[in-house]
mmCIF file of C-alpha atoms in Angstrom:
data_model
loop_
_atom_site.group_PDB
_atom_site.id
_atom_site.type_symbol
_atom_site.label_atom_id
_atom_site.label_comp_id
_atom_site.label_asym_id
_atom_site.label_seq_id
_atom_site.Cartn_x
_atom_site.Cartn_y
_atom_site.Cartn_z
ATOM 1 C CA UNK A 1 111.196 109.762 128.381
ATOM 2 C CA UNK A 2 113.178 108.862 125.633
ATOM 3 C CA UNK A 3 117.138 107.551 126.405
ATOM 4 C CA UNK A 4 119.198 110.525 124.957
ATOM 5 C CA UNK A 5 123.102 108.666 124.514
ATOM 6 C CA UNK A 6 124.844 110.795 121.574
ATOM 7 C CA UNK A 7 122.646 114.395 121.125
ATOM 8 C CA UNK A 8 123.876 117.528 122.314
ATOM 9 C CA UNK A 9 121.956 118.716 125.062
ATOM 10 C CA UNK A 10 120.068 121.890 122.859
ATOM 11 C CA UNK A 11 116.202 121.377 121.757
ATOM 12 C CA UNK A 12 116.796 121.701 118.363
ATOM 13 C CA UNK A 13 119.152 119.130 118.236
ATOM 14 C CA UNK A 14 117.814 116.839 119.731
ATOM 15 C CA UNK A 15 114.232 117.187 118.483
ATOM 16 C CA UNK A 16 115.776 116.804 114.637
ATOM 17 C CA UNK A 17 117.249 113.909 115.823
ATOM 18 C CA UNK A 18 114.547 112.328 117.559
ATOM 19 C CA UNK A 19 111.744 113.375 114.417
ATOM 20 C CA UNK A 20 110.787 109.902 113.731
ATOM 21 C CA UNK A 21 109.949 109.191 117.268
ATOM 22 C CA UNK A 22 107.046 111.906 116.872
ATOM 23 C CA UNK A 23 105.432 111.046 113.937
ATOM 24 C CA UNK A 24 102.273 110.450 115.772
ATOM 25 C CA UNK A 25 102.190 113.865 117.502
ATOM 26 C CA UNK A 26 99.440 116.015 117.240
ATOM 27 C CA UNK A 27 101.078 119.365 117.720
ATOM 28 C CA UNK A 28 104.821 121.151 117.820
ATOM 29 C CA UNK A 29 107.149 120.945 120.863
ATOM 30 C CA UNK A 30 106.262 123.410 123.190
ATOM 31 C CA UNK A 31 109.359 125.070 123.888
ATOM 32 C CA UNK A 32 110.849 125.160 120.502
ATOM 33 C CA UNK A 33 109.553 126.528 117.520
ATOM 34 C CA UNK A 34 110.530 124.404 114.261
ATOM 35 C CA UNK A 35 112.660 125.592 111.683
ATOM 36 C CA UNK A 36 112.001 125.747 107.634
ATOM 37 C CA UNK A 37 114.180 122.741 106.906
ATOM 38 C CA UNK A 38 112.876 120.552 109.982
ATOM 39 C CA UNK A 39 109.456 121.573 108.857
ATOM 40 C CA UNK A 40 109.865 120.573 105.692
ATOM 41 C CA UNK A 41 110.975 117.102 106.402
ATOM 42 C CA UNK A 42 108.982 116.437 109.496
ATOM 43 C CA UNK A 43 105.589 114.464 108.438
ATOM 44 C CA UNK A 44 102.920 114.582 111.054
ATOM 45 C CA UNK A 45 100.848 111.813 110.896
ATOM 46 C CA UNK A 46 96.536 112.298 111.283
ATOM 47 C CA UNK A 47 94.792 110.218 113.998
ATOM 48 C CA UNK A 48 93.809 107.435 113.642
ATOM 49 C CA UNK A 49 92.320 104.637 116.378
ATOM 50 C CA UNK A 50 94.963 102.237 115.627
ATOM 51 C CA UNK A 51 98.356 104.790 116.134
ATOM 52 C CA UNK A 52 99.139 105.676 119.311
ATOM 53 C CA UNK A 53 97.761 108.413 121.153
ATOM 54 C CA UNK A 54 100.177 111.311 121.566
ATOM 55 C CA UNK A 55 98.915 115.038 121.877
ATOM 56 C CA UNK A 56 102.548 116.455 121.864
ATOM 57 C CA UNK A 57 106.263 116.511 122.702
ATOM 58 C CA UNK A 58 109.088 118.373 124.812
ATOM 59 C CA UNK A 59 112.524 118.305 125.315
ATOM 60 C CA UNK A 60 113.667 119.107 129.023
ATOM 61 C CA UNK A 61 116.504 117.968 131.327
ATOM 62 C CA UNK A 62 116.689 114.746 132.119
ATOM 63 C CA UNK A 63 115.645 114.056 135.836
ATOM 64 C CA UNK A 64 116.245 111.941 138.389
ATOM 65 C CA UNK A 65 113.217 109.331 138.705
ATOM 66 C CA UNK A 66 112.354 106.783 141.700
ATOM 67 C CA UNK A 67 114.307 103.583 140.657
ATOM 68 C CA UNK A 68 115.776 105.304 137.841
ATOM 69 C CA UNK A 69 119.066 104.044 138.680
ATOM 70 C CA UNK A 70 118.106 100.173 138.942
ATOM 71 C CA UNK A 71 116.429 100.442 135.313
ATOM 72 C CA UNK A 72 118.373 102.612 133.344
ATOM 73 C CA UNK A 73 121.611 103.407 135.025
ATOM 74 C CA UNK A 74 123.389 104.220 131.642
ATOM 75 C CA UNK A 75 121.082 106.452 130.280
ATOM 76 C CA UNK A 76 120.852 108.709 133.233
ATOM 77 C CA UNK A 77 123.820 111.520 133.400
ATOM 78 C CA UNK A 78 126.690 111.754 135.141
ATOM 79 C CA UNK A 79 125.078 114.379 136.972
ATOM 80 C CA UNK A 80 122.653 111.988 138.418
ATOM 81 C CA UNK A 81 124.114 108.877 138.340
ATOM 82 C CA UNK A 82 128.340 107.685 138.566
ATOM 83 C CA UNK A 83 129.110 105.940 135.124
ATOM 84 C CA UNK A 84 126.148 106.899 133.686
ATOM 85 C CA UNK A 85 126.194 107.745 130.100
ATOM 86 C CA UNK A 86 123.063 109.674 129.281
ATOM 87 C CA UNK A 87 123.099 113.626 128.249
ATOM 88 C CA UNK A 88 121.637 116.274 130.425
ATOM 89 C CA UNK A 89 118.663 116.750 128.398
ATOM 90 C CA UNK A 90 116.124 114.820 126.452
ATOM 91 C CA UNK A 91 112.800 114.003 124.535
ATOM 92 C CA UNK A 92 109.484 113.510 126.285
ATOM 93 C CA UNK A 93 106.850 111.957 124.660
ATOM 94 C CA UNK A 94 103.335 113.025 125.581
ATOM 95 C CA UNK A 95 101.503 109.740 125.559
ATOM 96 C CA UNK A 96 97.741 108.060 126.407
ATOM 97 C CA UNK A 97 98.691 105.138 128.768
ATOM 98 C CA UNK A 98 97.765 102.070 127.391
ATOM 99 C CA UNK A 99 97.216 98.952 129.750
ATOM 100 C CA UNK A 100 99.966 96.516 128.012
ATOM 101 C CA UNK A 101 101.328 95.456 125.343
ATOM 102 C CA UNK A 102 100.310 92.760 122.647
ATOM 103 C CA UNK A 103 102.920 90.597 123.598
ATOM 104 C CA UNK A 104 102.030 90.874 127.487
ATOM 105 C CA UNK A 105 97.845 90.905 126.501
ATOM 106 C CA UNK A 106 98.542 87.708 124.321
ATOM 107 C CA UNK A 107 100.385 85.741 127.094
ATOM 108 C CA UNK A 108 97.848 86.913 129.802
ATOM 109 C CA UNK A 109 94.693 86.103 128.101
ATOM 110 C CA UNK A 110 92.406 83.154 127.120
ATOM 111 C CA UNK A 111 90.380 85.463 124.615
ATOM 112 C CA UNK A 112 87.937 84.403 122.027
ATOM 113 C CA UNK A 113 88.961 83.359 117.992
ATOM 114 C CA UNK A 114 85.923 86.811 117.228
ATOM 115 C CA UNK A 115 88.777 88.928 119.563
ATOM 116 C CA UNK A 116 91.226 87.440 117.654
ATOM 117 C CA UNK A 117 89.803 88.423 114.453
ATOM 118 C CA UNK A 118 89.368 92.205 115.740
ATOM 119 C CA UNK A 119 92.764 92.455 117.008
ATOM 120 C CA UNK A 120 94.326 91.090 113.640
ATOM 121 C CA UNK A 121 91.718 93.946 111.436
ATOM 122 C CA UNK A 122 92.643 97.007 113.851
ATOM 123 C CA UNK A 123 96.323 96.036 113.185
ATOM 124 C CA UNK A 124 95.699 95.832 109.622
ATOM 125 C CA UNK A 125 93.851 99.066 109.583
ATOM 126 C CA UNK A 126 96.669 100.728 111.184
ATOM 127 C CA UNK A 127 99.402 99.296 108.735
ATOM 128 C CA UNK A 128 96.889 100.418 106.074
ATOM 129 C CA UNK A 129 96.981 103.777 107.783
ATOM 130 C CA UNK A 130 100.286 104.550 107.796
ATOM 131 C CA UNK A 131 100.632 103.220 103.949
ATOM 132 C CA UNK A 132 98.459 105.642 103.521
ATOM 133 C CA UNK A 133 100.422 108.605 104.327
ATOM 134 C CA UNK A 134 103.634 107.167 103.073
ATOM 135 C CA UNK A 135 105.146 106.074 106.052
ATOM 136 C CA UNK A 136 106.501 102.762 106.813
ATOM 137 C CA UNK A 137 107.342 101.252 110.592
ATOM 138 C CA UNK A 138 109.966 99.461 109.788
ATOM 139 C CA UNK A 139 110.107 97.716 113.386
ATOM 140 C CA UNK A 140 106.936 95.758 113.514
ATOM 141 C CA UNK A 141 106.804 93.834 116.585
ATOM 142 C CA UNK A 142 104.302 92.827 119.800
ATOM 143 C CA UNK A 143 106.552 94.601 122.057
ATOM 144 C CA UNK A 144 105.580 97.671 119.527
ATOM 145 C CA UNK A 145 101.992 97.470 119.786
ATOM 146 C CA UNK A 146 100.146 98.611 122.532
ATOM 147 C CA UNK A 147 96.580 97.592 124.016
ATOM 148 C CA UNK A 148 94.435 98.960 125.993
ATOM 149 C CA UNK A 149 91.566 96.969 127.694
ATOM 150 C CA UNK A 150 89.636 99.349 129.995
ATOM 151 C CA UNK A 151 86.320 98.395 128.199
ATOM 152 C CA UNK A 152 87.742 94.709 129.266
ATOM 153 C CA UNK A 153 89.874 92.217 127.515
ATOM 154 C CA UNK A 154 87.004 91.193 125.111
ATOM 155 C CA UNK A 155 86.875 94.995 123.681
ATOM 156 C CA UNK A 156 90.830 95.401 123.399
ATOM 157 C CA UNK A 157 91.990 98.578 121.708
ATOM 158 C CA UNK A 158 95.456 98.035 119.649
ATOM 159 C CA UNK A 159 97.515 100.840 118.980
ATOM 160 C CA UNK A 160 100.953 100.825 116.558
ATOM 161 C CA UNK A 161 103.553 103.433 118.452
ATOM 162 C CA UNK A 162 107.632 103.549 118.606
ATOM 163 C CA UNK A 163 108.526 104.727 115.366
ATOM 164 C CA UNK A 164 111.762 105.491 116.032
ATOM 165 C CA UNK A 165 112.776 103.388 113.199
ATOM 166 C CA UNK A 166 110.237 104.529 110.587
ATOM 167 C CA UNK A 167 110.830 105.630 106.834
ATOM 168 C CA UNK A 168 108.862 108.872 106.882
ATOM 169 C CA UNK A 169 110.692 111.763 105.239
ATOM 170 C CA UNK A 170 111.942 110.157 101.838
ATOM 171 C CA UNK A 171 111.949 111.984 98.748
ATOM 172 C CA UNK A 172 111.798 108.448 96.893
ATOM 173 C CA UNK A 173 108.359 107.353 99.201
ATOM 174 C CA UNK A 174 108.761 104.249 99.766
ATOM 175 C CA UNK A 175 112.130 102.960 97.971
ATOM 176 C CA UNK A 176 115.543 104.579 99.203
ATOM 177 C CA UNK A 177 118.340 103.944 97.283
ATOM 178 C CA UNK A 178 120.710 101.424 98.945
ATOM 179 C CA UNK A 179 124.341 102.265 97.265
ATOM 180 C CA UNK A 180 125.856 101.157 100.731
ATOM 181 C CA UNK A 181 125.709 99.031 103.535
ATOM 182 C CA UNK A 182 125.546 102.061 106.007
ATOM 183 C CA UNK A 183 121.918 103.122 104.736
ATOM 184 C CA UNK A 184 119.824 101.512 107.859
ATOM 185 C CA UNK A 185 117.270 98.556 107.013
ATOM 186 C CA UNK A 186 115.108 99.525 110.400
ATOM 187 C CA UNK A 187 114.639 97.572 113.299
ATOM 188 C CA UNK A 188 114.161 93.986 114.099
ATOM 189 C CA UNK A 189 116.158 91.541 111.773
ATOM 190 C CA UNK A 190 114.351 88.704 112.599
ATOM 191 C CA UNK A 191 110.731 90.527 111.009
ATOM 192 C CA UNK A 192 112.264 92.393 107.719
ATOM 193 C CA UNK A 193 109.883 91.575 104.663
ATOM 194 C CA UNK A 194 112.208 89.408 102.429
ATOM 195 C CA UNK A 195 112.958 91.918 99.947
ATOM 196 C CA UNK A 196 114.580 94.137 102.573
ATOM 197 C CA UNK A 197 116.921 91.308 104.179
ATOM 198 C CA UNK A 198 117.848 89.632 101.056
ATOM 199 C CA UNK A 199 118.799 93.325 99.656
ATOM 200 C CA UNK A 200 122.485 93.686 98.798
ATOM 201 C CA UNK A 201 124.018 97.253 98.433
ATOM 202 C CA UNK A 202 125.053 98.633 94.955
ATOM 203 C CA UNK A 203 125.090 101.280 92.729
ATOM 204 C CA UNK A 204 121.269 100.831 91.381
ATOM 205 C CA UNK A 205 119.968 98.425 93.995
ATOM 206 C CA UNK A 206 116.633 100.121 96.159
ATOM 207 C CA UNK A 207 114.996 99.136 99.570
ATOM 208 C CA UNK A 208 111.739 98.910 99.025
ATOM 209 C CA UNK A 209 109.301 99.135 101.951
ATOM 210 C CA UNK A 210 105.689 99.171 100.443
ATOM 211 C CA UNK A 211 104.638 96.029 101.088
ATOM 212 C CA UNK A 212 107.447 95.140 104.113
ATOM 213 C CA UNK A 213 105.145 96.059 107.411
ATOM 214 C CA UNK A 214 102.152 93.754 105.568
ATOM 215 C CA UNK A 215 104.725 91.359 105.630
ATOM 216 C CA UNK A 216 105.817 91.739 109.213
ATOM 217 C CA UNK A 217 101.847 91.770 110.220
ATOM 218 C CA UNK A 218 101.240 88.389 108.823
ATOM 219 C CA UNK A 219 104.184 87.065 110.783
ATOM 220 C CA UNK A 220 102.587 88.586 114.044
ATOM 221 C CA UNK A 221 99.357 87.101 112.985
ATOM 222 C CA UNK A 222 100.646 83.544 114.733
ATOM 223 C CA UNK A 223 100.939 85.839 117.894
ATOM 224 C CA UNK A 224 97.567 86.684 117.448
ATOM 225 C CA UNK A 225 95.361 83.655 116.215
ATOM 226 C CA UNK A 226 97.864 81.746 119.141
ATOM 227 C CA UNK A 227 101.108 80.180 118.077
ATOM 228 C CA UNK A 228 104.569 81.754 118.416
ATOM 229 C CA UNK A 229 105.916 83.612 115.593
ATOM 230 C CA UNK A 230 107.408 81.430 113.082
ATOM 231 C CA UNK A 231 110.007 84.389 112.404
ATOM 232 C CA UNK A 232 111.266 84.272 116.479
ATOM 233 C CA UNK A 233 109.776 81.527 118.168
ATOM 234 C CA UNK A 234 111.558 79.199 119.431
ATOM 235 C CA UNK A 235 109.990 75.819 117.820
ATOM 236 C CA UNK A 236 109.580 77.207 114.537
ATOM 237 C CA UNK A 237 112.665 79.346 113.733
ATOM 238 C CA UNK A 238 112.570 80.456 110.201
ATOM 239 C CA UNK A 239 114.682 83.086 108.584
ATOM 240 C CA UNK A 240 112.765 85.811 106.432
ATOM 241 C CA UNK A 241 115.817 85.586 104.230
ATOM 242 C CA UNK A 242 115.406 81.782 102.993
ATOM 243 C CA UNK A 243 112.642 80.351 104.173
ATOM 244 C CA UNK A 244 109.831 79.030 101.544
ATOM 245 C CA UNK A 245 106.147 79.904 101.860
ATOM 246 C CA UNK A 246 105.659 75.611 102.331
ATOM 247 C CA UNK A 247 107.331 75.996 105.400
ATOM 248 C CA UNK A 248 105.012 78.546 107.127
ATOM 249 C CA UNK A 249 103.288 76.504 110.013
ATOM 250 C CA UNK A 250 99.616 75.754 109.786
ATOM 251 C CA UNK A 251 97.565 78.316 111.316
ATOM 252 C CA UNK A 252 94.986 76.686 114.215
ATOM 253 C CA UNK A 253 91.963 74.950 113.081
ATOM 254 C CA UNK A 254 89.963 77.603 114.071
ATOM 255 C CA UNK A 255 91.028 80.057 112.185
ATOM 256 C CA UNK A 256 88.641 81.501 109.717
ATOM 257 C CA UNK A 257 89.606 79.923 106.070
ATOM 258 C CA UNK A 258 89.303 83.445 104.686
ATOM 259 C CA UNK A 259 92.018 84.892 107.176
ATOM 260 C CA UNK A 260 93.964 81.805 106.672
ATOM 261 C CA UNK A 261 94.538 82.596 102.476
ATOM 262 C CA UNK A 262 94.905 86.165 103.426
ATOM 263 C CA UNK A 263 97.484 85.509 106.005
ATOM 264 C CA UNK A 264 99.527 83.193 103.815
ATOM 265 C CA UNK A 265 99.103 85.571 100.898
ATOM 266 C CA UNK A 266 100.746 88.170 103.209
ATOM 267 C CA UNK A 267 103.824 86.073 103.679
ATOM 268 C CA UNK A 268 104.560 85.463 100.150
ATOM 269 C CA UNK A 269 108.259 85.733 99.421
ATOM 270 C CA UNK A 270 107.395 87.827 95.777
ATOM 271 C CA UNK A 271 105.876 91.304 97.197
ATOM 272 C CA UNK A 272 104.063 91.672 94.093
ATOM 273 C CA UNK A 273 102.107 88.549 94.977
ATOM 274 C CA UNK A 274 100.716 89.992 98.399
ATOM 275 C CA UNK A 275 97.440 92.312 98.327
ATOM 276 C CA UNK A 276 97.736 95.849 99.363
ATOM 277 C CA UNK A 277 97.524 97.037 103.023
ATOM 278 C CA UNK A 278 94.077 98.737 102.036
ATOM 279 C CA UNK A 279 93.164 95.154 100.003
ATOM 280 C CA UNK A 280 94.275 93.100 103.637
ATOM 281 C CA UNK A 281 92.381 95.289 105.631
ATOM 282 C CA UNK A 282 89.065 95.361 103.886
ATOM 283 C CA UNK A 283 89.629 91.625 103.671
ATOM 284 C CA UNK A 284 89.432 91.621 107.338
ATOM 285 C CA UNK A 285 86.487 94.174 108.001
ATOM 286 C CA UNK A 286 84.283 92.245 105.157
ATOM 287 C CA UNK A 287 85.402 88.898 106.876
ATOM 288 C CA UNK A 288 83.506 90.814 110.626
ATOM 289 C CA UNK A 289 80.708 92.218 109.002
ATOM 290 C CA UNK A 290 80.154 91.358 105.781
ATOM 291 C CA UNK A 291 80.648 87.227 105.600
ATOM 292 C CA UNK A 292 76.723 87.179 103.859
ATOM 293 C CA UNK A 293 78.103 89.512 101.062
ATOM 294 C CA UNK A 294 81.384 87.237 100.399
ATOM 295 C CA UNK A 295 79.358 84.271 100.439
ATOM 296 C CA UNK A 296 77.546 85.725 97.527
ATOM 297 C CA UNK A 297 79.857 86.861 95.334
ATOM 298 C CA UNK A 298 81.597 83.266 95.709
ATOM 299 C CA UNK A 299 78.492 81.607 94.824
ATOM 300 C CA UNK A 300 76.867 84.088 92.461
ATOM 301 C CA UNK A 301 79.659 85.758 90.836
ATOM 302 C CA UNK A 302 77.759 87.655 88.390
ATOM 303 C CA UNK A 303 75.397 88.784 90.904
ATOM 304 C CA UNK A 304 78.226 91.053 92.703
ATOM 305 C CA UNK A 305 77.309 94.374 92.394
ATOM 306 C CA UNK A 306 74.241 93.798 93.236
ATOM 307 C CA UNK A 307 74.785 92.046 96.080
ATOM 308 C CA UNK A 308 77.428 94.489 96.766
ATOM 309 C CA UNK A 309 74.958 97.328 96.786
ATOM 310 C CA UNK A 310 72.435 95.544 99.195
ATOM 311 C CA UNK A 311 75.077 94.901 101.625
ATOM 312 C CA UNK A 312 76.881 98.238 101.628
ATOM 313 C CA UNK A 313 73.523 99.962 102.281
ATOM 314 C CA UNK A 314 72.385 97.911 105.049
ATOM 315 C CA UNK A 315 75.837 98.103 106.777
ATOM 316 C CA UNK A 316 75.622 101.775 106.388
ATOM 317 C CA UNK A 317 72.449 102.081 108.418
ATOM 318 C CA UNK A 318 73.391 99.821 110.423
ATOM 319 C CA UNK A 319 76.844 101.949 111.446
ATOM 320 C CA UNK A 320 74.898 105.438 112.046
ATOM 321 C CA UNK A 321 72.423 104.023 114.066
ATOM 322 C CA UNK A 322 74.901 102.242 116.280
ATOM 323 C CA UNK A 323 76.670 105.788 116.259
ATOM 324 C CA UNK A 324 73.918 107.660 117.041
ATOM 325 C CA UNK A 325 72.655 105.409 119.850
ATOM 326 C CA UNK A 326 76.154 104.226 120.966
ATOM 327 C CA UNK A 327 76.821 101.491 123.090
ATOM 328 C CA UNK A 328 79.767 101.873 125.288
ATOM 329 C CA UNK A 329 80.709 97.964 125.438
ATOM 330 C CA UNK A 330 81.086 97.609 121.804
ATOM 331 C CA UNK A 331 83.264 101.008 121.331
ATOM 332 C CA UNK A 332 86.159 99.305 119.967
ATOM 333 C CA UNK A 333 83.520 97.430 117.258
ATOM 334 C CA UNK A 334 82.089 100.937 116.678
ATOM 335 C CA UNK A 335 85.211 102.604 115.818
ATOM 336 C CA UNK A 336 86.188 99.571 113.678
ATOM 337 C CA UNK A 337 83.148 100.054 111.668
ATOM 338 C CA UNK A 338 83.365 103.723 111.524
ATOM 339 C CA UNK A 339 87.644 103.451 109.973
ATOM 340 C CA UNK A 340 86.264 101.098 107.549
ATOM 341 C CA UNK A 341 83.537 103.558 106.147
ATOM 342 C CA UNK A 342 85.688 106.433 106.166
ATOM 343 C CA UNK A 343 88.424 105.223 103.897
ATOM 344 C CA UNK A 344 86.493 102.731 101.524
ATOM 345 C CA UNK A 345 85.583 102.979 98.374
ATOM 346 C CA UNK A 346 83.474 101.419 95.727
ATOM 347 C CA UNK A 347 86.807 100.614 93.779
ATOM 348 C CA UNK A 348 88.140 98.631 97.179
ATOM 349 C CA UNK A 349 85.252 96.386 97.102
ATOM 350 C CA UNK A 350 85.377 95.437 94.077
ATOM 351 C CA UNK A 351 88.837 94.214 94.529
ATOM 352 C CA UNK A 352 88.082 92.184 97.203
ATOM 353 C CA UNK A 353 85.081 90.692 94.538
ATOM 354 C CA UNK A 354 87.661 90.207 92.261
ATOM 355 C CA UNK A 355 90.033 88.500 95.167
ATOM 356 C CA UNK A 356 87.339 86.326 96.398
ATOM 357 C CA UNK A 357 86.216 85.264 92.789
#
């Protein structure tokens, strides 16, 4: 149930209002049937195993809920609640329930540096995702990722959601002009790519968000491989606006060296310095599966295509057979796996040859 403060209480209102929020829907609203204009601008986005799960979307009135009033007393209505502030109506998101969040499955758990590693590559694959299609988050954070760990917490299933603050329905993709300081920068301060916070408003000056949710997912990397986030924890506070990349704290000794570079490659101040979301992520997934094939074409440069060949083919026989005889344990592997082949192409790996050479 989303808190509904400022929209008129009609469905078509509030459903233009609240677009953003459902980005990741699968269908239209139920009881309202969109118009030209709001079709026009409203981007749906595919599915994918790293977005949230949400078949759909209403609006309805707001109702009373147990313990409604201790929670959210100010976004209830007067109706319900004395000095509350909320509208009569509202917009429900139709949602799979996901055990946690990051945040709450980070702090919980003692999980494994190969967990680690999967967590970091679905997130990737999900920024990737939404690149993809054009859309940026804009408000990165652990408390916006979910996780789901019914398969257990070694087999945990990230999902991106909350896009209430996402860039989604520009005619410019991913730069908006920003000719004044009331054009909206998105959500958390404390993870804006560099380019976005240092941005000053002006008659030719752009936001550009193509690189700015890489940014923010090396910053939550920390989170992941362990340490607070640089960017909002509280022994290393560092401000995305002046910080230098030599004061980026060292990543654990266990970290991977590969996910190390591309981690501090990802924080680079100049965004034409850090790799692509699609580069990142196939980074990551050749880092899982492929670690023979990048020791090759470090040690036998020349050699790459061929050694790319051999490995691709392998892995690819390797995936259907693992997807024809599936093994319920390693589902969240599986579906890793399956992303990667999906989307990549010959031109992708040979990037990362180029990258690793």
């Amino acid at each position: 149930m989303m808190f509904n403060y400022s929209v008129a209480s009609d469905a078509e209102q509030i459903r233009s209002a609240m677009a953003r929020e459902t980005v990741p829907s699968q269908c239209c609203p139920v009881n309202a049937i969109a118009n030209e204009k709001d079709q026009a601008k409203t981007k749906l986005l595919p599915l994918h195993p790293n977005i949230v799960i949400m078949p759909g979307y209403f609006v309805d009135q707001t109702p009373y809920l147990s313990g409604g009033a201790d929670a959210y007393p100010a976004a209830l209505p007067s109706r319900l609640h004395e000095g509350g502030f909320g509208r009569n109506s509202t917009m429900f998101l139709v949602m799979k329930k996901y055990s946690m969040t990051l945040r709450e499955f980070l702090e919980e758990n003692d999980i494994s540096m190969a967990t680690r590693c999967v967590l970091f590559t679905q997130l990737l694959e999900g920024v990737q995702h939404l690149h993809q299609h054009a859309i940026s988050h804009r408000d990165m954070k652990s408390d916006n990722i979910l996780v789901d760990v019914s398969n257990g917490k070694d087999q945990p299933w990230l999902a991106i959601c909350d896009f209430g603050c996402c860039l989604m329905e520009s005619e410019h993709g991913f730069q908006i002009p920003y000719t004044t300081g009331e054009v909206s920068k998105g959500g958390n301060s404390a993870l804006m790519a560099p380019e976005i916070k240092c941005a000053n408003p002006g008659k030719h000056s752009v936001l550009d968000y193509s690189k700015a949710d890489l940014w923010a997912a090396g910053a939550l990397a920390y989170e992941i491989f362990g340490l607070e986030n640089p960017f909002y924890g509280k022994e290393h506070k560092l401000d995305s606006r002046t910080y230098q990349e030599k004061d980026l704290p060292k990543l654990p000794d266990e970290v991977p060296l590969l996910v190390k570079d591309l981690v501090y490659s990802m924080l680079k101040r100049d965004s034409s310095k850090r790799p692509t979301p699609t580069l990142a992520a196939t980074i990551m997934q050749l880092h899982l599966w492929g670690a023979v094939y990048l020791e090759s074409i470090r040690s036998l440069p020349k050699q790459s295509i061929k050694h790319l060949k051999w490995w691709l083919e392998q892995f690819v026989v390797q995936t259907m057979c693992q997807l024809v005889f599936p093994n319920s344990v390693a589902s969240v592997e599986l579906w890793l796996k399956h992303t990667f082949l999906c989307r990549i192409t010959l031109q992708d790996l040979l990037l990362v040859c180029e990258d690793q050479q």
